[in-house]
């Protein structure tokens, strides 16, 4: 039995795709440990993994790590400094406790592989470097190389350090690395965080410039379909087309958007499921007809199994989960990554992109009818769905993790 430790950004879109992978690893006989904030305890324990909590200032996390709504690209140096400072502070806060937990006694608790989210803090990477343990990245969205990147080109570490805020931050990171006897420059350490073996929860066909990445980057497809956290849901049983509408949990406080959706389908022969994740107060949607059902939350996979269309915020995992159920999407993106996903869905013919400023009941209704009535869209969805199935999902991800086990750990497994 090998020991595999997950260090994942404490956000649902990053955690949820990993849970099916952890469940698969546990089923194969491995010990799995998650270092996460307390609010993910139940989800982690349900996979059979062990849970190692740490304290998290949720307000600071959301203010710092969640990109601004309607930002079309990442360009703000102060946002970069704020995010890096959060990563540094949480690394300092947790590293000692994690080292004692995993490395105490004779070191039997040391992981054989670290699964680290490159968007998260660096405790896992530092421990892996100290102990000579392999790392595989876990990324729920696009990866970058010299051919494509979601982020604009950045200056070298030396050029960034000329900015006083960034220079002071880099000095603090260098001190932390030296304190833990990690003999790497900041540039080398940062490069390792964002390179090497990777689990990418997309099919290769959905990744921009996907054919330029080597086999070290494993495009395993979305791994969210087996996860359900919101109880049961009964389909209407009417035989009519059904649309699922959701803006996720980060950009959901938009009653005007949800009102536009209600009006778009008010006089249609569609069934409608609206999930607003607490973003709409009672009465804010006005008079809602009976064929439109409104929930705080509903089990997304269960609804998609009966859906003809999804309208969402452009979340990558959500779009791919819809396509994996044969459902086209209307994506209304809220920030840079979501713009990239909405554009990619449109490029591949599996959906349409509608900007927030262009949302009207008429536009939503016309786009919904065009997508669901198109043989070309159905064929494109079927093609991408086939790519998702071929990617292998949690089993392929577990294979990639196991491939990093050193011989002694692999033999024990």
Coordinates of C-alpha atoms in Angstrom, one line a residue, residues 1-396:
X1 CA 0.0 0.0 0.0
X2 CA 1.4 3.4 -1.0
X3 CA 0.6 6.7 0.7
X4 CA -0.6 9.5 -1.5
X5 CA -1.2 13.1 -0.2
X6 CA -3.4 15.7 -1.8
X7 CA -2.7 19.4 -1.4
X8 CA -5.5 21.1 -3.3
X9 CA -6.7 24.7 -3.4
X10 CA -9.7 24.9 -1.0
X11 CA -12.2 25.7 -3.6
X12 CA -15.0 23.4 -4.9
X13 CA -13.9 23.6 -8.5
X14 CA -10.4 22.4 -7.6
X15 CA -11.3 19.9 -4.9
X16 CA -14.3 18.1 -6.5
X17 CA -12.5 16.7 -9.6
X18 CA -9.9 15.1 -7.3
X19 CA -12.4 13.2 -5.1
X20 CA -13.2 10.5 -7.6
X21 CA -9.4 10.0 -8.1
X22 CA -8.9 9.6 -4.4
X23 CA -11.8 7.2 -4.3
X24 CA -10.2 5.1 -7.1
X25 CA -6.9 5.1 -5.3
X26 CA -8.4 4.0 -2.0
X27 CA -10.3 1.2 -3.9
X28 CA -6.9 0.0 -5.2
X29 CA -5.6 -0.3 -1.7
X30 CA -3.7 2.9 -1.2
X31 CA -3.7 5.2 1.8
X32 CA -4.8 8.7 0.8
X33 CA -4.6 11.8 2.9
X34 CA -6.0 15.3 2.1
X35 CA -4.7 18.5 3.6
X36 CA -7.8 20.8 3.4
X37 CA -9.8 23.3 5.2
X38 CA -12.5 22.0 7.6
X39 CA -15.4 22.7 5.3
X40 CA -14.3 19.8 3.0
X41 CA -14.1 17.1 5.8
X42 CA -17.3 15.2 4.8
X43 CA -16.5 15.2 1.1
X44 CA -13.0 13.8 1.8
X45 CA -14.1 11.2 4.3
X46 CA -16.7 9.9 1.9
X47 CA -14.0 8.8 -0.5
X48 CA -12.3 6.7 2.2
X49 CA -9.4 9.1 2.5
X50 CA -7.9 10.5 5.7
X51 CA -8.5 14.2 6.5
X52 CA -5.8 16.6 7.7
X53 CA -7.4 20.0 8.5
X54 CA -5.9 23.4 8.8
X55 CA -7.4 26.7 9.8
X56 CA -8.4 29.0 6.9
X57 CA -9.5 32.6 6.9
X58 CA -12.3 32.2 4.5
X59 CA -12.9 35.9 4.0
X60 CA -9.3 36.6 3.1
X61 CA -9.3 33.5 0.8
X62 CA -12.3 34.7 -1.2
X63 CA -11.1 38.3 -1.3
X64 CA -7.6 37.2 -2.4
X65 CA -7.9 34.1 -4.5
X66 CA -11.1 34.5 -6.4
X67 CA -10.6 36.5 -9.6
X68 CA -12.7 39.6 -10.0
X69 CA -16.0 39.3 -11.8
X70 CA -16.0 40.4 -15.4
X71 CA -12.2 40.5 -15.7
X72 CA -11.4 39.2 -19.2
X73 CA -7.7 38.6 -18.5
X74 CA -5.1 38.5 -15.7
X75 CA -3.0 41.6 -15.7
X76 CA -3.0 43.2 -12.2
X77 CA 0.4 43.0 -10.5
X78 CA -1.1 43.8 -7.1
X79 CA -3.5 40.9 -7.5
X80 CA -0.5 38.7 -8.2
X81 CA 1.3 40.0 -5.1
X82 CA -1.8 39.5 -2.9
X83 CA -2.2 35.9 -4.1
X84 CA 1.4 35.1 -3.6
X85 CA 1.4 36.6 -0.1
X86 CA -1.7 34.4 0.8
X87 CA 0.2 31.4 -0.5
X88 CA 3.3 32.3 1.5
X89 CA 1.3 33.0 4.7
X90 CA -0.6 29.7 4.5
X91 CA 2.5 27.8 3.8
X92 CA 4.2 29.3 6.9
X93 CA 1.1 28.6 8.9
X94 CA 0.8 24.9 7.9
X95 CA 4.2 23.6 7.0
X96 CA 5.4 22.8 10.6
X97 CA 2.2 20.9 11.5
X98 CA 2.3 19.0 8.2
X99 CA 5.9 18.0 8.6
X100 CA 5.3 16.7 12.1
X101 CA 2.2 14.8 10.9
X102 CA 3.8 13.2 7.9
X103 CA 7.4 12.9 9.1
X104 CA 7.1 12.2 12.8
X105 CA 8.7 9.2 14.3
X106 CA 10.4 6.9 11.8
X107 CA 8.8 8.7 8.9
X108 CA 6.4 5.9 8.1
X109 CA 3.7 8.5 7.5
X110 CA 5.6 10.1 4.7
X111 CA 3.7 10.1 1.4
X112 CA 5.1 8.2 -1.6
X113 CA 3.5 10.7 -4.0
X114 CA 2.3 14.3 -3.5
X115 CA -0.6 15.5 -5.6
X116 CA -0.3 19.3 -5.6
X117 CA -2.5 22.0 -7.0
X118 CA -0.2 24.6 -8.6
X119 CA -2.7 27.3 -7.7
X120 CA -2.5 26.5 -4.0
X121 CA 0.0 27.1 -1.2
X122 CA 3.4 25.4 -1.2
X123 CA 3.6 23.1 1.8
X124 CA 3.3 20.0 -0.3
X125 CA 6.0 21.1 -2.7
X126 CA 8.4 22.0 0.0
X127 CA 7.9 18.7 1.9
X128 CA 8.3 16.8 -1.4
X129 CA 11.6 18.6 -2.1
X130 CA 12.9 18.0 1.4
X131 CA 12.1 14.3 1.3
X132 CA 12.8 13.5 -2.4
X133 CA 9.2 12.5 -3.0
X134 CA 7.7 12.8 -6.6
X135 CA 5.0 15.4 -7.3
X136 CA 2.2 15.3 -9.8
X137 CA 0.2 18.5 -10.5
X138 CA -3.6 18.5 -10.2
X139 CA -5.2 21.2 -12.4
X140 CA -9.0 21.4 -13.1
X141 CA -8.5 23.8 -16.0
X142 CA -6.0 24.7 -18.7
X143 CA -2.2 24.1 -18.6
X144 CA 0.3 26.3 -20.2
X145 CA 3.4 25.8 -22.3
X146 CA 5.4 27.9 -24.8
X147 CA 2.6 27.5 -27.3
X148 CA -0.4 28.7 -25.2
X149 CA -1.1 30.3 -21.8
X150 CA -4.2 31.7 -20.2
X151 CA -2.0 34.3 -18.5
X152 CA -0.1 37.0 -20.3
X153 CA 3.6 36.6 -20.6
X154 CA 5.4 37.4 -17.3
X155 CA 8.7 39.0 -16.6
X156 CA 11.6 37.0 -15.4
X157 CA 12.0 36.6 -11.6
X158 CA 14.8 39.1 -11.7
X159 CA 12.6 41.7 -13.5
X160 CA 9.7 41.1 -11.2
X161 CA 11.9 41.5 -8.2
X162 CA 12.6 45.1 -9.3
X163 CA 9.1 45.9 -8.1
X164 CA 9.5 46.7 -4.4
X165 CA 6.4 44.7 -3.4
X166 CA 7.4 41.7 -5.4
X167 CA 11.0 41.9 -4.4
X168 CA 10.1 41.8 -0.7
X169 CA 7.8 38.8 -1.3
X170 CA 10.5 36.9 -3.2
X171 CA 13.0 37.5 -0.4
X172 CA 10.5 36.1 2.1
X173 CA 10.0 33.0 -0.1
X174 CA 13.7 32.5 -0.5
X175 CA 14.1 32.7 3.3
X176 CA 11.4 30.0 3.7
X177 CA 13.1 27.7 1.2
X178 CA 16.4 28.2 2.9
X179 CA 14.9 27.5 6.3
X180 CA 13.7 24.2 5.1
X181 CA 16.9 23.3 3.3
X182 CA 15.3 23.5 -0.1
X183 CA 18.3 24.4 -2.2
X184 CA 16.5 26.0 -5.2
X185 CA 16.3 29.5 -6.5
X186 CA 12.8 31.1 -6.5
X187 CA 12.7 30.8 -10.3
X188 CA 13.6 27.1 -10.2
X189 CA 11.1 26.4 -7.4
X190 CA 8.3 28.3 -9.3
X191 CA 9.1 26.4 -12.4
X192 CA 8.8 23.0 -10.6
X193 CA 5.4 24.0 -9.2
X194 CA 4.1 24.6 -12.7
X195 CA 5.9 21.9 -14.6
X196 CA 6.5 18.1 -14.6
X197 CA 3.9 15.4 -14.5
X198 CA 0.3 16.6 -14.4
X199 CA -3.3 15.5 -14.1
X200 CA -5.5 17.7 -16.2
X201 CA -9.2 17.2 -15.9
X202 CA -9.9 18.0 -19.5
X203 CA -9.8 15.8 -22.6
X204 CA -6.8 16.8 -24.7
X205 CA -9.2 18.1 -27.5
X206 CA -10.5 20.7 -25.1
X207 CA -7.1 22.1 -24.1
X208 CA -5.9 25.0 -26.2
X209 CA -2.9 23.7 -28.3
X210 CA -3.5 20.3 -26.7
X211 CA -1.4 18.5 -29.3
X212 CA 1.7 20.4 -28.2
X213 CA 1.9 18.8 -24.7
X214 CA 3.8 15.6 -24.2
X215 CA 2.6 12.4 -22.4
X216 CA 3.9 13.6 -19.1
X217 CA 0.8 15.8 -19.0
X218 CA -2.2 13.4 -18.6
X219 CA -5.5 14.8 -20.0
X220 CA -7.8 12.5 -18.0
X221 CA -11.1 14.3 -18.6
X222 CA -13.6 15.6 -16.1
X223 CA -13.8 13.5 -12.9
X224 CA -16.8 15.0 -11.2
X225 CA -19.7 12.9 -12.4
X226 CA -19.5 10.4 -9.5
X227 CA -19.7 13.2 -6.9
X228 CA -23.0 14.2 -5.5
X229 CA -23.4 16.5 -2.4
X230 CA -26.9 17.8 -2.7
X231 CA -29.4 15.0 -2.0
X232 CA -31.9 13.5 -4.4
X233 CA -33.8 15.0 -7.3
X234 CA -36.8 13.7 -9.1
X235 CA -37.2 14.6 -12.8
X236 CA -40.5 16.1 -13.8
X237 CA -41.6 13.1 -15.9
X238 CA -43.3 15.3 -18.5
X239 CA -41.2 14.2 -21.5
X240 CA -40.5 17.8 -22.3
X241 CA -37.0 19.3 -22.9
X242 CA -35.3 20.4 -19.7
X243 CA -32.8 23.2 -19.2
X244 CA -30.5 23.4 -16.1
X245 CA -29.4 26.9 -15.1
X246 CA -26.6 27.6 -12.7
X247 CA -23.9 30.2 -12.1
X248 CA -21.9 28.0 -9.6
X249 CA -21.0 29.2 -6.2
X250 CA -18.7 32.2 -6.8
X251 CA -20.6 34.5 -9.1
X252 CA -24.1 33.5 -8.3
X253 CA -25.4 36.7 -6.6
X254 CA -27.1 37.9 -9.8
X255 CA -30.9 38.0 -9.4
X256 CA -31.3 40.0 -12.6
X257 CA -29.7 37.2 -14.6
X258 CA -31.9 34.6 -13.0
X259 CA -35.0 36.8 -13.7
X260 CA -34.0 37.0 -17.3
X261 CA -33.8 33.2 -17.4
X262 CA -37.3 32.9 -15.9
X263 CA -38.7 35.2 -18.5
X264 CA -36.8 33.4 -21.3
X265 CA -38.6 30.2 -20.6
X266 CA -41.9 31.5 -19.0
X267 CA -44.0 30.8 -22.0
X268 CA -42.2 27.8 -23.5
X269 CA -42.9 24.1 -23.3
X270 CA -39.6 23.5 -21.5
X271 CA -39.1 22.3 -17.9
X272 CA -36.6 24.5 -16.1
X273 CA -34.3 23.8 -13.1
X274 CA -32.7 26.9 -11.6
X275 CA -30.0 26.4 -8.9
X276 CA -28.7 29.7 -7.5
X277 CA -26.5 28.4 -4.6
X278 CA -28.0 30.9 -2.2
X279 CA -27.4 33.9 -4.5
X280 CA -31.1 34.9 -4.8
X281 CA -33.3 35.9 -1.8
X282 CA -36.9 34.8 -1.5
X283 CA -39.1 36.8 -3.8
X284 CA -36.3 38.3 -5.9
X285 CA -37.4 36.2 -9.0
X286 CA -41.0 37.5 -8.8
X287 CA -43.8 35.2 -10.1
X288 CA -42.3 31.9 -11.1
X289 CA -44.5 29.5 -13.2
X290 CA -44.8 25.9 -12.0
X291 CA -42.7 24.4 -14.8
X292 CA -39.7 26.4 -13.5
X293 CA -38.4 24.9 -10.3
X294 CA -36.0 27.0 -8.2
X295 CA -33.5 25.5 -5.8
X296 CA -30.5 26.6 -3.7
X297 CA -28.7 23.5 -4.7
X298 CA -29.6 20.3 -6.7
X299 CA -27.5 17.3 -7.6
X300 CA -26.1 18.5 -10.9
X301 CA -25.2 15.1 -12.4
X302 CA -28.7 13.8 -11.7
X303 CA -30.3 16.8 -13.4
X304 CA -28.0 16.7 -16.4
X305 CA -28.9 13.1 -17.0
X306 CA -32.3 14.4 -18.0
X307 CA -31.4 17.8 -19.5
X308 CA -31.4 19.0 -23.1
X309 CA -29.4 22.2 -22.4
X310 CA -27.4 23.8 -19.7
X311 CA -26.9 27.6 -19.1
X312 CA -24.0 28.2 -16.8
X313 CA -21.1 30.5 -16.0
X314 CA -18.5 28.8 -18.1
X315 CA -16.9 26.8 -15.4
X316 CA -14.7 24.3 -17.1
X317 CA -15.7 21.2 -15.0
X318 CA -19.3 22.2 -15.3
X319 CA -19.2 22.6 -19.1
X320 CA -17.4 19.3 -19.5
X321 CA -19.8 17.5 -17.1
X322 CA -22.7 18.7 -19.3
X323 CA -21.0 17.5 -22.5
X324 CA -20.2 14.2 -20.9
X325 CA -24.0 13.8 -20.5
X326 CA -24.6 14.8 -24.1
X327 CA -25.8 18.3 -23.2
X328 CA -24.8 21.5 -25.1
X329 CA -24.2 24.7 -23.1
X330 CA -24.8 28.4 -23.2
X331 CA -21.9 29.9 -21.3
X332 CA -22.2 33.3 -19.7
X333 CA -18.6 33.8 -18.5
X334 CA -17.8 35.8 -15.4
X335 CA -13.9 36.1 -15.4
X336 CA -10.9 35.3 -17.6
X337 CA -10.7 31.5 -17.3
X338 CA -14.5 31.2 -17.8
X339 CA -14.2 33.4 -21.0
X340 CA -11.6 30.9 -22.3
X341 CA -13.9 28.0 -21.6
X342 CA -16.9 29.7 -23.2
X343 CA -14.8 30.5 -26.2
X344 CA -13.5 26.9 -26.4
X345 CA -17.0 25.4 -26.2
X346 CA -18.1 27.7 -29.0
X347 CA -15.0 26.8 -31.1
X348 CA -15.7 23.1 -30.8
X349 CA -19.3 23.6 -31.6
X350 CA -20.7 22.3 -28.3
X351 CA -22.2 25.5 -27.1
X352 CA -22.6 29.3 -27.4
X353 CA -21.0 32.2 -25.5
X354 CA -23.2 35.0 -24.4
X355 CA -21.6 38.0 -22.5
X356 CA -23.3 39.2 -19.3
X357 CA -24.0 42.6 -20.9
X358 CA -25.9 40.8 -23.8
X359 CA -28.1 38.7 -21.6
X360 CA -31.8 39.2 -22.4
X361 CA -34.7 36.8 -22.2
X362 CA -35.0 36.9 -26.0
X363 CA -31.2 36.2 -26.6
X364 CA -31.3 33.3 -24.2
X365 CA -34.4 31.8 -25.7
X366 CA -33.2 32.2 -29.3
X367 CA -29.8 30.7 -28.4
X368 CA -31.4 27.8 -26.6
X369 CA -33.6 26.9 -29.5
X370 CA -30.8 27.2 -32.0
X371 CA -28.5 24.9 -30.0
X372 CA -31.0 22.2 -29.3
X373 CA -32.3 22.3 -32.8
X374 CA -29.0 21.9 -34.5
X375 CA -27.8 18.6 -35.9
X376 CA -24.3 20.0 -36.1
X377 CA -24.3 20.8 -32.4
X378 CA -25.5 17.3 -31.5
X379 CA -22.7 15.8 -33.6
X380 CA -20.1 18.1 -32.0
X381 CA -21.3 17.2 -28.5
X382 CA -21.2 13.5 -29.4
X383 CA -17.6 13.9 -30.7
X384 CA -16.4 15.7 -27.6
X385 CA -18.3 13.2 -25.4
X386 CA -16.3 10.4 -27.1
X387 CA -13.1 12.3 -26.3
X388 CA -14.1 12.6 -22.7
X389 CA -14.9 8.9 -22.4
X390 CA -11.6 8.0 -24.1
X391 CA -9.6 10.1 -21.7
X392 CA -10.2 7.6 -19.0
X393 CA -11.4 9.6 -16.0
X394 CA -10.5 8.6 -12.5
X395 CA -8.9 5.3 -13.5
X396 CA -6.5 7.0 -15.9

